[in-house]
Tab-separated table of C-alpha atoms in Angstrom:
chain	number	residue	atom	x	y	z
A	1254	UNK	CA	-16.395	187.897	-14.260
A	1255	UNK	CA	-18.129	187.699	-17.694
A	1256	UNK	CA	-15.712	187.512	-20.226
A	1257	UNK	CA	-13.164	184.999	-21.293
A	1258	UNK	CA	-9.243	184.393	-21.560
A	1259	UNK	CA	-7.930	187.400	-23.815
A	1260	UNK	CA	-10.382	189.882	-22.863
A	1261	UNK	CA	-9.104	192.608	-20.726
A	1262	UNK	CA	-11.736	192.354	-17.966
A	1263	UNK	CA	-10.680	188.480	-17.748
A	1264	UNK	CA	-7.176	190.254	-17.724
A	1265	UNK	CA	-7.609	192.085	-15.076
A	1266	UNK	CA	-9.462	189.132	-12.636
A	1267	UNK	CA	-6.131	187.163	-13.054
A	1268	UNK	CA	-4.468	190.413	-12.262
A	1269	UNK	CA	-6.058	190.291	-9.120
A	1270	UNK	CA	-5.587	187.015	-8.291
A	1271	UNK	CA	-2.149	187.332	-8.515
A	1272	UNK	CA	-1.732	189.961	-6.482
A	1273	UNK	CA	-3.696	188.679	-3.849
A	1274	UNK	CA	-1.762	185.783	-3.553
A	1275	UNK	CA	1.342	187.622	-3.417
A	1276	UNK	CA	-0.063	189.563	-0.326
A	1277	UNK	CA	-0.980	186.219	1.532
A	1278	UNK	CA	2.630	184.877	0.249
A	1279	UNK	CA	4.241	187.510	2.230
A	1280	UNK	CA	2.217	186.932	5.223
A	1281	UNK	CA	4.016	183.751	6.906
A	1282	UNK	CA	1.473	181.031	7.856
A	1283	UNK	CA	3.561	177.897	8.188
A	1284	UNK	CA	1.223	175.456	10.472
A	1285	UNK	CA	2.114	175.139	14.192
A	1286	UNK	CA	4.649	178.086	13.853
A	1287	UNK	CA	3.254	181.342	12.440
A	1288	UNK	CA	0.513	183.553	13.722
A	1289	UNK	CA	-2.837	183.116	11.638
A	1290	UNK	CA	-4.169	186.320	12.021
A	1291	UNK	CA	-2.196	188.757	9.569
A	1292	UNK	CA	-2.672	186.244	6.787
A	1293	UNK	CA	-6.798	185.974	7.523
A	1294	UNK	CA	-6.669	189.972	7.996
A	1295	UNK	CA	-5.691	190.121	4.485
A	1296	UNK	CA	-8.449	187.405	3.216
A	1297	UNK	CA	-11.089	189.595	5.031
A	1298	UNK	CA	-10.474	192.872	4.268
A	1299	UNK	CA	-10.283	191.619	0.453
A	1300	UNK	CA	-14.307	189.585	1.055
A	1301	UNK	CA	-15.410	192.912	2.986
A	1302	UNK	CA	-14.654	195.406	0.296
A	1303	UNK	CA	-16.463	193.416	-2.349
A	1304	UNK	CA	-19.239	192.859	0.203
A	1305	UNK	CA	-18.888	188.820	-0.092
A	1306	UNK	CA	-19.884	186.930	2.993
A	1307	UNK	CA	-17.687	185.696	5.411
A	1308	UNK	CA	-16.851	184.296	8.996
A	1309	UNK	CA	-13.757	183.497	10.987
A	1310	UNK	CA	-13.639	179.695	12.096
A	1311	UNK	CA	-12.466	178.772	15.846
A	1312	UNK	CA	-11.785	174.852	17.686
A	1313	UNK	CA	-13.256	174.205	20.531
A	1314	UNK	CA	-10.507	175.922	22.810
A	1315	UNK	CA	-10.998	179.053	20.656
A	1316	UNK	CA	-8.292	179.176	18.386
A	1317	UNK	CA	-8.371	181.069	14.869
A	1318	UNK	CA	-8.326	177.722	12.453
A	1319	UNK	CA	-9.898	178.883	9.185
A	1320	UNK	CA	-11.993	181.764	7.422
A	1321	UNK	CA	-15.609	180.647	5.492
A	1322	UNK	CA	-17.103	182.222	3.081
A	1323	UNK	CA	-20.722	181.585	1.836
A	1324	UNK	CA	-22.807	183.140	-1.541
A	1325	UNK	CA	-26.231	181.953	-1.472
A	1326	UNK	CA	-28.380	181.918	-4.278
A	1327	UNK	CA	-32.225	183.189	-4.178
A	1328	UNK	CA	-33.745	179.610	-4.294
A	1329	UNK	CA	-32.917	176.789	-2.159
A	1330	UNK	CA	-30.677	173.896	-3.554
A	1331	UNK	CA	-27.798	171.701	-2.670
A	1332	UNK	CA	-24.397	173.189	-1.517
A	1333	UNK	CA	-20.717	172.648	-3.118
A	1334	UNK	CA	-17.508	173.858	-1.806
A	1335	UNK	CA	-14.141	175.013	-2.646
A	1336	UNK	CA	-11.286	174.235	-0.140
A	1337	UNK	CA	-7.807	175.096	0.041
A	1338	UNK	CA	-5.395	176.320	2.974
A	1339	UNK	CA	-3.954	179.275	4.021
A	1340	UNK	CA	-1.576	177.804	5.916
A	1341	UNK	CA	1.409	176.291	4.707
A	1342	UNK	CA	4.416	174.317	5.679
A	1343	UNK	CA	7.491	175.206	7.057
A	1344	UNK	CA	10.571	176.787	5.156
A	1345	UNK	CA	13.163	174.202	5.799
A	1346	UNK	CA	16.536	174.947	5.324
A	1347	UNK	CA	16.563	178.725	4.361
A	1348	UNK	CA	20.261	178.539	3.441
A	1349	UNK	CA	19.294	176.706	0.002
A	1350	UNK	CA	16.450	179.114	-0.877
A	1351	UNK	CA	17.464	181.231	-3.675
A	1352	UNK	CA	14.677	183.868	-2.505
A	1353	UNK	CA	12.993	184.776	0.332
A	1354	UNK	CA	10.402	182.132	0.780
A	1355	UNK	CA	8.337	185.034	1.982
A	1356	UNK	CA	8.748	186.705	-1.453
A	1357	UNK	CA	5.659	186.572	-3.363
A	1358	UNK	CA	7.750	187.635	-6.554
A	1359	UNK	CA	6.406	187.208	-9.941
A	1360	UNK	CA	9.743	185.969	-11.737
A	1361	UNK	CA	9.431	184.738	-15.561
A	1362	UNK	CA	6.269	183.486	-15.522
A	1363	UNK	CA	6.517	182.067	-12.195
A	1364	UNK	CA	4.645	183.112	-8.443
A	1365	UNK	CA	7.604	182.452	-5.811
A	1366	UNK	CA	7.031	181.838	-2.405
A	1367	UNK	CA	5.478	179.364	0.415
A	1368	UNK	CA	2.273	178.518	-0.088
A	1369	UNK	CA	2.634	179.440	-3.539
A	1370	UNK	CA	1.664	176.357	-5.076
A	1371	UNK	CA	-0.164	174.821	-1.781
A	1372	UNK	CA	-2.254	176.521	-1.545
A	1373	UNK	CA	-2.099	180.135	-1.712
A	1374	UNK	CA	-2.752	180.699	-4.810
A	1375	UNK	CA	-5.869	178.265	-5.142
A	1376	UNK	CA	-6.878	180.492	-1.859
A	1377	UNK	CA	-7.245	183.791	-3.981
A	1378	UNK	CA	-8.775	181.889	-7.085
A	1379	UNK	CA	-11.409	180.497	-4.895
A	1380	UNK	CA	-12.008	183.978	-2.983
A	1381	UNK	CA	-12.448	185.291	-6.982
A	1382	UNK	CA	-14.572	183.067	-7.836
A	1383	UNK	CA	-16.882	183.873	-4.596
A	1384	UNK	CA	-16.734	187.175	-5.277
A	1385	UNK	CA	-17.913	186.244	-9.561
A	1386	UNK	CA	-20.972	184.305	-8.224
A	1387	UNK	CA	-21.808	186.830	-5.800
A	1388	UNK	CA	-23.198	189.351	-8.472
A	1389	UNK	CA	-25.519	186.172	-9.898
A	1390	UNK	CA	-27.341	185.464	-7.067
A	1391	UNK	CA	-30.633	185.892	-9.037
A	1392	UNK	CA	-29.539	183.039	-11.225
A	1393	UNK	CA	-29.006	180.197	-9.256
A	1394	UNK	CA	-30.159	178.053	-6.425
A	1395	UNK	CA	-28.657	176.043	-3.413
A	1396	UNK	CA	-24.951	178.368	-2.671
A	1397	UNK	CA	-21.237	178.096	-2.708
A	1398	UNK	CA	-18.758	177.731	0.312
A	1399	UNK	CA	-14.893	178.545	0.530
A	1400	UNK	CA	-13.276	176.410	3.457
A	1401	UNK	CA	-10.414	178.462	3.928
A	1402	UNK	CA	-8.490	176.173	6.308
A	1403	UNK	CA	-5.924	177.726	8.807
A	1404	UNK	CA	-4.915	174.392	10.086
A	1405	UNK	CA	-3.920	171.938	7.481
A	1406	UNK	CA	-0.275	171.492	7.694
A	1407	UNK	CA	-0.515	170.418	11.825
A	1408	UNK	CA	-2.094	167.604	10.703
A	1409	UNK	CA	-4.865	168.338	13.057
A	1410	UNK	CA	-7.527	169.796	10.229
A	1411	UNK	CA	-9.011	171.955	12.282
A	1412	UNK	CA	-10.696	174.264	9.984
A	1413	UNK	CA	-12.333	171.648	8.052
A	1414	UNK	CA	-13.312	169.741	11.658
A	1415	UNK	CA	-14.561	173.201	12.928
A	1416	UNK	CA	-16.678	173.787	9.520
A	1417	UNK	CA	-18.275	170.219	9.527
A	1418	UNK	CA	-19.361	170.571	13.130
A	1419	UNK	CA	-20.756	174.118	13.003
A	1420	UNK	CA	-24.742	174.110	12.839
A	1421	UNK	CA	-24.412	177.330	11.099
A	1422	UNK	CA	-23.012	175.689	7.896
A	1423	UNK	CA	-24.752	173.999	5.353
A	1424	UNK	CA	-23.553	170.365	4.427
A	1425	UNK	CA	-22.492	170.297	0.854
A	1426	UNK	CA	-22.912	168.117	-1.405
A	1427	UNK	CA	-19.654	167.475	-2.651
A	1428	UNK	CA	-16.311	169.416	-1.851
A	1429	UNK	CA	-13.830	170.282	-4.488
A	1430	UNK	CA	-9.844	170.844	-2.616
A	1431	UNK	CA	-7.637	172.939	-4.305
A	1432	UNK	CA	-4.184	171.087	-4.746
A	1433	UNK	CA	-2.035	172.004	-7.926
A	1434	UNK	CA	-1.357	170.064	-10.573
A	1435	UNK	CA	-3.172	170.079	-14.011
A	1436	UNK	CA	-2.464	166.470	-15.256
A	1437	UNK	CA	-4.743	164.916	-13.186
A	1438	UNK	CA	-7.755	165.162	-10.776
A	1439	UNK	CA	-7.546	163.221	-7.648
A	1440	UNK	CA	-10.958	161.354	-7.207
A	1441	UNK	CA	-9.777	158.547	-4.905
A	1442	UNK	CA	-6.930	157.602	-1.938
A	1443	UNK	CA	-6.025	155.032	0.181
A	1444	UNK	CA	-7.411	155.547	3.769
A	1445	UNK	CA	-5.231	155.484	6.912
A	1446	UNK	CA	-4.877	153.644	10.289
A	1447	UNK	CA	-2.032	155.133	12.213
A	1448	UNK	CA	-0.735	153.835	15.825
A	1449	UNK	CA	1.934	154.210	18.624
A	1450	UNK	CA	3.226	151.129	19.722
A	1451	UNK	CA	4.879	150.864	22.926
A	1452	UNK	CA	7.389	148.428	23.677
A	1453	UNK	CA	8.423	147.466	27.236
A	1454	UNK	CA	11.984	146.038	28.629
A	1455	UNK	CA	13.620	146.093	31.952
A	1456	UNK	CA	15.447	149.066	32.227
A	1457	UNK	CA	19.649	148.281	32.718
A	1458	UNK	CA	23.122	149.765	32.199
A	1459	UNK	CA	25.339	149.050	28.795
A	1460	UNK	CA	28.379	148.146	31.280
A	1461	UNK	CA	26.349	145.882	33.304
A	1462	UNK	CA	27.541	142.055	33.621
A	1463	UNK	CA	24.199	140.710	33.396
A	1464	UNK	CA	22.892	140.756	29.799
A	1465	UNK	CA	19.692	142.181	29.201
A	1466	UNK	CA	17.325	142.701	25.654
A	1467	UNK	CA	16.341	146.521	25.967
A	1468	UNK	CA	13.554	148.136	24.749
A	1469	UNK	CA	15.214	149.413	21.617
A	1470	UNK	CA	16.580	146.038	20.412
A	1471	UNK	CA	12.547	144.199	21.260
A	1472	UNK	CA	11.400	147.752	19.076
A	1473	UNK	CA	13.810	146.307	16.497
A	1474	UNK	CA	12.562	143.666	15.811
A	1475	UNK	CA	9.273	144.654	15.841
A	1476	UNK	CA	9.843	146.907	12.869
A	1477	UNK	CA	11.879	143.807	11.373
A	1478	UNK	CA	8.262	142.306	12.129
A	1479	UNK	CA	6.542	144.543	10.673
A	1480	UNK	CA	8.983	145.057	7.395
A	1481	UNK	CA	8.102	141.138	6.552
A	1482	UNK	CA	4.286	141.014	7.189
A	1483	UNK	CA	2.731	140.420	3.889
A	1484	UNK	CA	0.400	142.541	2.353
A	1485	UNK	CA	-2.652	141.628	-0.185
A	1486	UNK	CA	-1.522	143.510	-3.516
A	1487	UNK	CA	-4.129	145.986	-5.667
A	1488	UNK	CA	-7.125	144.850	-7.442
A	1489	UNK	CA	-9.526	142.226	-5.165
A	1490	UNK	CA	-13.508	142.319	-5.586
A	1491	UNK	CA	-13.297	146.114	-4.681
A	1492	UNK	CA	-11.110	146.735	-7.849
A	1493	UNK	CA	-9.240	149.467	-6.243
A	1494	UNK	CA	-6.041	150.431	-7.761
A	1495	UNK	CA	-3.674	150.002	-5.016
A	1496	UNK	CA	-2.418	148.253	-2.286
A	1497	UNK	CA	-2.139	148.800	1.388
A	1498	UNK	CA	1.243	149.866	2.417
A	1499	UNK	CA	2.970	149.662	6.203
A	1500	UNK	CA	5.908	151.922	7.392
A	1501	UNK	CA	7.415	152.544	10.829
A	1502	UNK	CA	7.558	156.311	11.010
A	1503	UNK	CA	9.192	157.402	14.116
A	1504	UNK	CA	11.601	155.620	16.852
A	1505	UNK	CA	11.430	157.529	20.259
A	1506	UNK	CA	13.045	155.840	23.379
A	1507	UNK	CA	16.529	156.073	25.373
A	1508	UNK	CA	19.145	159.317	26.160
A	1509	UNK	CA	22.572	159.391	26.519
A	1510	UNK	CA	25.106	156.119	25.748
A	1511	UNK	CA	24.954	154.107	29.824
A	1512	UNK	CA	20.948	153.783	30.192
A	1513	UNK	CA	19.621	150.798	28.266
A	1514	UNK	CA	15.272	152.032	28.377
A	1515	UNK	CA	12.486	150.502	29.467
A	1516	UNK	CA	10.663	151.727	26.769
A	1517	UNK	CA	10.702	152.817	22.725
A	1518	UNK	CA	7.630	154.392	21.086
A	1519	UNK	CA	7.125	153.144	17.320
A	1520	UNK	CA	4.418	155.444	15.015
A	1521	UNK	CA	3.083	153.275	12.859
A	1522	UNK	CA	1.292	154.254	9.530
A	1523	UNK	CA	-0.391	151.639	7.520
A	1524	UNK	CA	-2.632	152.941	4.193
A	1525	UNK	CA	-6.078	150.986	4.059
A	1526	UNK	CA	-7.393	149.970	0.779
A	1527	UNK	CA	-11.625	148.736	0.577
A	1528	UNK	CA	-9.551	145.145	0.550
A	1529	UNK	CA	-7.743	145.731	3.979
A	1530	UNK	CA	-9.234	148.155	6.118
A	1531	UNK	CA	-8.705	149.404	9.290
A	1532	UNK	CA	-9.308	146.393	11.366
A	1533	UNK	CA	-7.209	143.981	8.840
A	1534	UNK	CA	-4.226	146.861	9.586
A	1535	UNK	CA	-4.686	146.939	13.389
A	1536	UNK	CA	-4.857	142.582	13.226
A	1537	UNK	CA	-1.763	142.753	11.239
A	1538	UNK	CA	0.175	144.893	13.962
A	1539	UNK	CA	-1.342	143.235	16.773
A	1540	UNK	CA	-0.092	139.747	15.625
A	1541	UNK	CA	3.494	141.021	15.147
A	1542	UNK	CA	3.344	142.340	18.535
A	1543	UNK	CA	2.113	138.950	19.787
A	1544	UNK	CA	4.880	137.141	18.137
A	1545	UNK	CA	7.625	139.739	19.294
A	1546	UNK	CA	6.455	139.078	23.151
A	1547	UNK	CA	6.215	135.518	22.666
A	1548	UNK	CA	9.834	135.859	21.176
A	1549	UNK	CA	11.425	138.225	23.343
A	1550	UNK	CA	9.423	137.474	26.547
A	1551	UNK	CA	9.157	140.472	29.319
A	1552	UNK	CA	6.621	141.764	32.216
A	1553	UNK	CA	4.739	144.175	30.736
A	1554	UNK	CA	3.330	143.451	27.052
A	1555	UNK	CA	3.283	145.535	23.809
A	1556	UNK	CA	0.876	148.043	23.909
A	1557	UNK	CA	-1.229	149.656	20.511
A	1558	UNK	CA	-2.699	153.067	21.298
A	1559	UNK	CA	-4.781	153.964	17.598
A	1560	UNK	CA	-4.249	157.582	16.637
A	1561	UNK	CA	-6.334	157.977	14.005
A	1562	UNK	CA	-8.310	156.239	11.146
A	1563	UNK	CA	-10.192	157.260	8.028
A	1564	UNK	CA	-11.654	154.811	5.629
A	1565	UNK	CA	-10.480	155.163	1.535
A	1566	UNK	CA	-12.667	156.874	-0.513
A	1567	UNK	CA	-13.136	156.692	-4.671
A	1568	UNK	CA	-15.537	158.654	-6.949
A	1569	UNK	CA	-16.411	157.207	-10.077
A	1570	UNK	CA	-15.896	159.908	-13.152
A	1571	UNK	CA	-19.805	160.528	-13.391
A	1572	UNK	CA	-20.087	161.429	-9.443
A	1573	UNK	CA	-20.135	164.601	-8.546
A	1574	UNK	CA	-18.144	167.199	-8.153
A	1575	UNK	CA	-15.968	164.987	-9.999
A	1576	UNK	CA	-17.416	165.056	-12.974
A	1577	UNK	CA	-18.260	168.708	-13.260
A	1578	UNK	CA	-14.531	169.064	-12.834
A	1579	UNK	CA	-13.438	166.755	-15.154
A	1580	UNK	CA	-15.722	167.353	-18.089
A	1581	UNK	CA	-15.090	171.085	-17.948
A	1582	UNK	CA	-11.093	170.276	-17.999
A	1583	UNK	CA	-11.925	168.354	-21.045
A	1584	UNK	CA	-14.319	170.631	-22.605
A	1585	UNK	CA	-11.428	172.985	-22.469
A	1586	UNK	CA	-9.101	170.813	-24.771
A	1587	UNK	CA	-7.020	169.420	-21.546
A	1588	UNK	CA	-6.551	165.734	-21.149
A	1589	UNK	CA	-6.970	165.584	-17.597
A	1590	UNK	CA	-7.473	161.930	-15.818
A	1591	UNK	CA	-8.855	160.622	-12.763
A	1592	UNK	CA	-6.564	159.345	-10.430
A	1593	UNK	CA	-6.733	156.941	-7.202
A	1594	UNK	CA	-3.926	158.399	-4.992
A	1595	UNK	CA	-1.788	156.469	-2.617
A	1596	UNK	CA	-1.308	159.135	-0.080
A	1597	UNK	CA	-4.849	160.250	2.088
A	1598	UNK	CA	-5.884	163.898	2.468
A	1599	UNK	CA	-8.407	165.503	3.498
A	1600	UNK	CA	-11.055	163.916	1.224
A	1601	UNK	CA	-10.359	160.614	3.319
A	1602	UNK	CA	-11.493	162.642	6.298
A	1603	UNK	CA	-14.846	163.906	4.634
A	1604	UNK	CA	-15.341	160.557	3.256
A	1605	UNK	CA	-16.044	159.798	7.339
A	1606	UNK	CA	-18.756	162.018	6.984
A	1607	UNK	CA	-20.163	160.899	3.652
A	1608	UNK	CA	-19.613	163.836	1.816
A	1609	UNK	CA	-17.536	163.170	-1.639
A	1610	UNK	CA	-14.518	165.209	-2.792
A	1611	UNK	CA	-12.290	165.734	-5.493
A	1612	UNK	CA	-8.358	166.930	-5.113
A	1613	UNK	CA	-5.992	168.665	-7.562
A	1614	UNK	CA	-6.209	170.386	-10.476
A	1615	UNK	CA	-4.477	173.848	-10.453
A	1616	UNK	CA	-1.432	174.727	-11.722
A	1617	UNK	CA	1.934	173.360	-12.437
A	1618	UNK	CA	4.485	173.756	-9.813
A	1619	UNK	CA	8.023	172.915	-8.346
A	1620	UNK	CA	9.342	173.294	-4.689
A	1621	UNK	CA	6.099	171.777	-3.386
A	1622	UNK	CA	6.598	171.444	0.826
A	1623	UNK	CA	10.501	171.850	-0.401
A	1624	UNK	CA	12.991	174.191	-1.576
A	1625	UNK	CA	12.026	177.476	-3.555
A	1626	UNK	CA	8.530	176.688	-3.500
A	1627	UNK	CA	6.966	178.137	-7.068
A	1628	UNK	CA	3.878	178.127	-9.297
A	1629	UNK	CA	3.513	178.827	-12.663
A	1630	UNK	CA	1.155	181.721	-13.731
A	1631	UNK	CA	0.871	180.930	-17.605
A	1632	UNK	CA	-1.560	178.261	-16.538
A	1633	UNK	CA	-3.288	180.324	-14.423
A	1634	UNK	CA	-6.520	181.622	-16.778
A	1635	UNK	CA	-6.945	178.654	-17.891
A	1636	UNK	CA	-7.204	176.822	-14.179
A	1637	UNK	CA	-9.768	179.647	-13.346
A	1638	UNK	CA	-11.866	179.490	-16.052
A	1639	UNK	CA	-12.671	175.607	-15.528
A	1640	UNK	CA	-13.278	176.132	-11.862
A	1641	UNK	CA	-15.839	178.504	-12.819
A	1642	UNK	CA	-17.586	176.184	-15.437
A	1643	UNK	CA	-17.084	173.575	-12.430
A	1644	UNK	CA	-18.596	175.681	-10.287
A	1645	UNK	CA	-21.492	176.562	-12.800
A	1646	UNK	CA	-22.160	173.028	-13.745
A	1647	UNK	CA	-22.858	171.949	-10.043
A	1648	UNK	CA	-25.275	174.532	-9.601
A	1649	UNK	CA	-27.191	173.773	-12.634
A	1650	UNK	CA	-26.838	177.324	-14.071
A	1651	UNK	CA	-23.762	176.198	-17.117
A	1652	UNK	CA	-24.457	179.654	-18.602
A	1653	UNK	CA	-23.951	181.452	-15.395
A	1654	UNK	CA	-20.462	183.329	-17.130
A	1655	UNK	CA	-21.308	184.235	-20.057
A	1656	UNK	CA	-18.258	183.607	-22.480
C-alpha cells in the first residue's frame, strides 16, 4: 500500500482486510476444540496468491500450532514481529448470542463474530501488512515476521514455543502482539507462578462414628490460609505499578455425598511483581502449607507441584518496539498511553527469552472471550496505518509508504 486514509487504493486494502477476516471468522478455531486446518488453509492460500512467504508451524508431537510468515529485506538487519492468533476461545452459551458466533457479518459499522476482536482481525491486518512490505524489499534491511499462533487460547502457546525454538527463524528484536484496544499500549505485566497443591487426609465415611478432618475441610483452610497471607503493595525500589496478587483457582477432590477423600487438588495462581518474584510466591505458599499441617496434623504432608512461571516484564516508552508504536499512535493525533498490565500474556513468556514486546493497540471492541463477540471497523484505517509507520520506523526506512 502507498496511499493514505481516503484514497481509494487505501480503500480498497481495508476492503480486503475485512473480508479476510470475515473468511477466518467463519472458519471455527476455538483452542482445544476446533480443527486448525480450514482456518490456516484460508491464511495460506491468501500469502500464496500474493507470493508472500510462509510456513506451517508444528510441536514436537507434530501437531498444526501456528502459520509464519517472513519478508526479508535485501540487506541484513535486525528482525521485528507481528503476533496475533488464529485461534480463539470458545462460544459459551450459544443461547444468548444474538448471531451466529460463526457469522463474520459486517453490521453498522461493526465485524461480528469469534475471534473478531481477538484476534482475527489483527490476523488479516498483519498478513496485509506482510504482503505491503513485500513489494519494498529493495528498501530496507533486517525483515519482518507474522507469528500466526494456532495455540493461544489452550494456554499451552504452542505456536509461539514452536517459533522460538525453530533454528530456521530469526530471533527478533522486539515482538509487537496484536490485542485490541486503542486507548492504550500494553508495555508491561505482572509475571506468574502457578501451582497444584495437594492436600492429604485419611480417607472415611460421612456416617461414620469416629470423627475425622477430610481432605476438603484441611483444603479449606488452606485457601482460608492463603486468603490472609499478606502481600507487599505496588511501588518498592523496582517502582513497578502493581502488586502481586494470590487466588485459589480450582478445587478438585471427592464424588458422591458418603466418601469423605483422601485428597483435594488446589490450582494456585499468584502474579509476581520485580518486588515478589517467583521464589517470594512459592515461600509464601509453602509456609501456609507448613502451618496448615502443623494445624491439622496427618501422615502424608502437603505437597506443591509448580506448573509454570514467567518473570514480569516492563518496557520503558523509548524501548523498542514500544516506542515505534507509541510515537506513531501519537503522531497520528491519538492519545495513546503506556500501560503496566495486571494480567500476564504472552510477552511475560518472551520476556523468558529476553526478547521485549508490546500488547494492544487495535480496535475498539465488545464481547471480548464473551457474548456476541464484535469489533468496530470505523477504527480500522486508522489502526492499520500506524502499524505500518510502526513497522517502518523499526526498520529504519520511516518513508517506506509513501503518504
Amino acid at each position: 500500500m502507498t496511499s493514505g486514509p481516503g484514497d481509494s487504493r487505501w480503500n480498497e486494502t481495508v476492503g480486503s482486510v475485512v473480508r479476510l477476516a470475515q473468511e477466518l471468522i467463519r472458519r471455527p478455531s476455538r483452542g482445544g476444540l476446533d480443527d486448525y486446518g480450514p482456518v490456516v488453509e484460508v491464511l495460506e492460500r491468501w500469502l500464496t496468491v500474493r507470493a508472500v512467504p510462509h510456513r506451517r508451524l508444528h510441536d514436537p508431537g507434530g501437531a498444526l500450532v501456528g502459520l509464519l510468515v517472513e519478508v526479508a529485506g535485501n540487506r541484513p538487519g535486525p528482525w521485528w514481529t507481528l503476533d496475533a492468533c488464529v485461534d480463539t476461545a470458545p462460544y459459551g452459551d450459544l443461547s444468548r448470542w444474538t448471531f451466529p458466533p460463526d457469522s463474520g457479518e459486517v453490521r453498522d459499522g461493526w465485524l461480528l463474530g469469534r475471534g473478531a476482536a481477538d484476534s482475527k482481525l489483527a490476523v488479516s491486518m498483519f498478513c496485509h501488512l506482510a504482503a505491503d512490505l513485500a513489494q519494498h524489499r529493495d528498501e530496507f534491511a533486517g525483515g519482518l515476521s507474522v507469528l500466526l499462533d494456532a495455540d493461544e487460547h489452550t494456554g499451552h502457546f504452542g505456536g509461539v514455543l514452536a517459533y522460538l525454538s525453530d533454528p530456521g527463524t530469526v530471533r527478533p528484536s522486539g515482538v509487537i502482539i496484536g490485542y485490541p484496544g486503542m486507548e492504550e499500549v500494553v508495555v508491561g505485566g505482572r509475571g506468574l507462578w502457578r501451582a497444584t497443591v495437594t492436600v492429604h487426609a485419611p480417607a472415611g465415611h460421612s456416617g461414620s462414628s469416629r470423627t475425622v478432618v477430610s481432605a476438603v475441610s484441611r483444603a479449606a483452610r488452606l485457601v482460608g490460609l492463603l486468603d490472609a497471607a499478606p502481600l507487599p503493595g505496588p511501588g518498592g525500589p523496582s517502582g513497578f505499578p502493581l502488586g502481586p496478587k494470590l487466588t485459589v483457582t480450582a478445587f478438585h477432590g471427592g464424588e458422591g455425598f458418603s466418601l469423605t477423600p483422601d485428597r483435594v487438588d488446589l490450582n494456585v495462581d499468584v502474579r509476581t511483581t520485580p518486588g515478589f518474584d517467583a521464589h517470594a510466591a512459592e515461600t509464601l505458599v509453602r509456609k501456609a502449607s507448613a502451618e496448615l499441617d502443623a494445624e491439622l496434623p496427618v501422615r502424608v504432608g502437603t505437597e506443591i507441584t509448580e506448573v509454570a512461571c514467567w518473570p514480569p516484564f516492563r518496557l520503558g516508552e523509548d524501548d523498542q518496539p514500544a516506542a515505534a508504536l507509541l510515537s506513531a499512535a501519537r503522531t497520528a493525533g491519538l492519545a495513546v498511553r503506556a500501560k503496566t498490565a495486571g494480567p500476564s500474556n504472552i510477552g511475560n513468556l518472551l520476556g523468558v527469552h529476553g526478547i521485549p514486546a508490546t500488547a494492544g493497540f487495535g480496535v475498539p471492541y465488545e464481547g471480548l472471550h464473551g457474548i456476541d463477540e464484535r469489533a468496530s471497523l470505523a477504527e480500522l484505517p486508522t489502526v492499520y496505518a500506524i502499524h505500518q509507520q510502526a513497522v517502518a520506523n523499526l526498520l529504519n526506512a520511516p518513508h517506506l509508504f509513501p503518504k
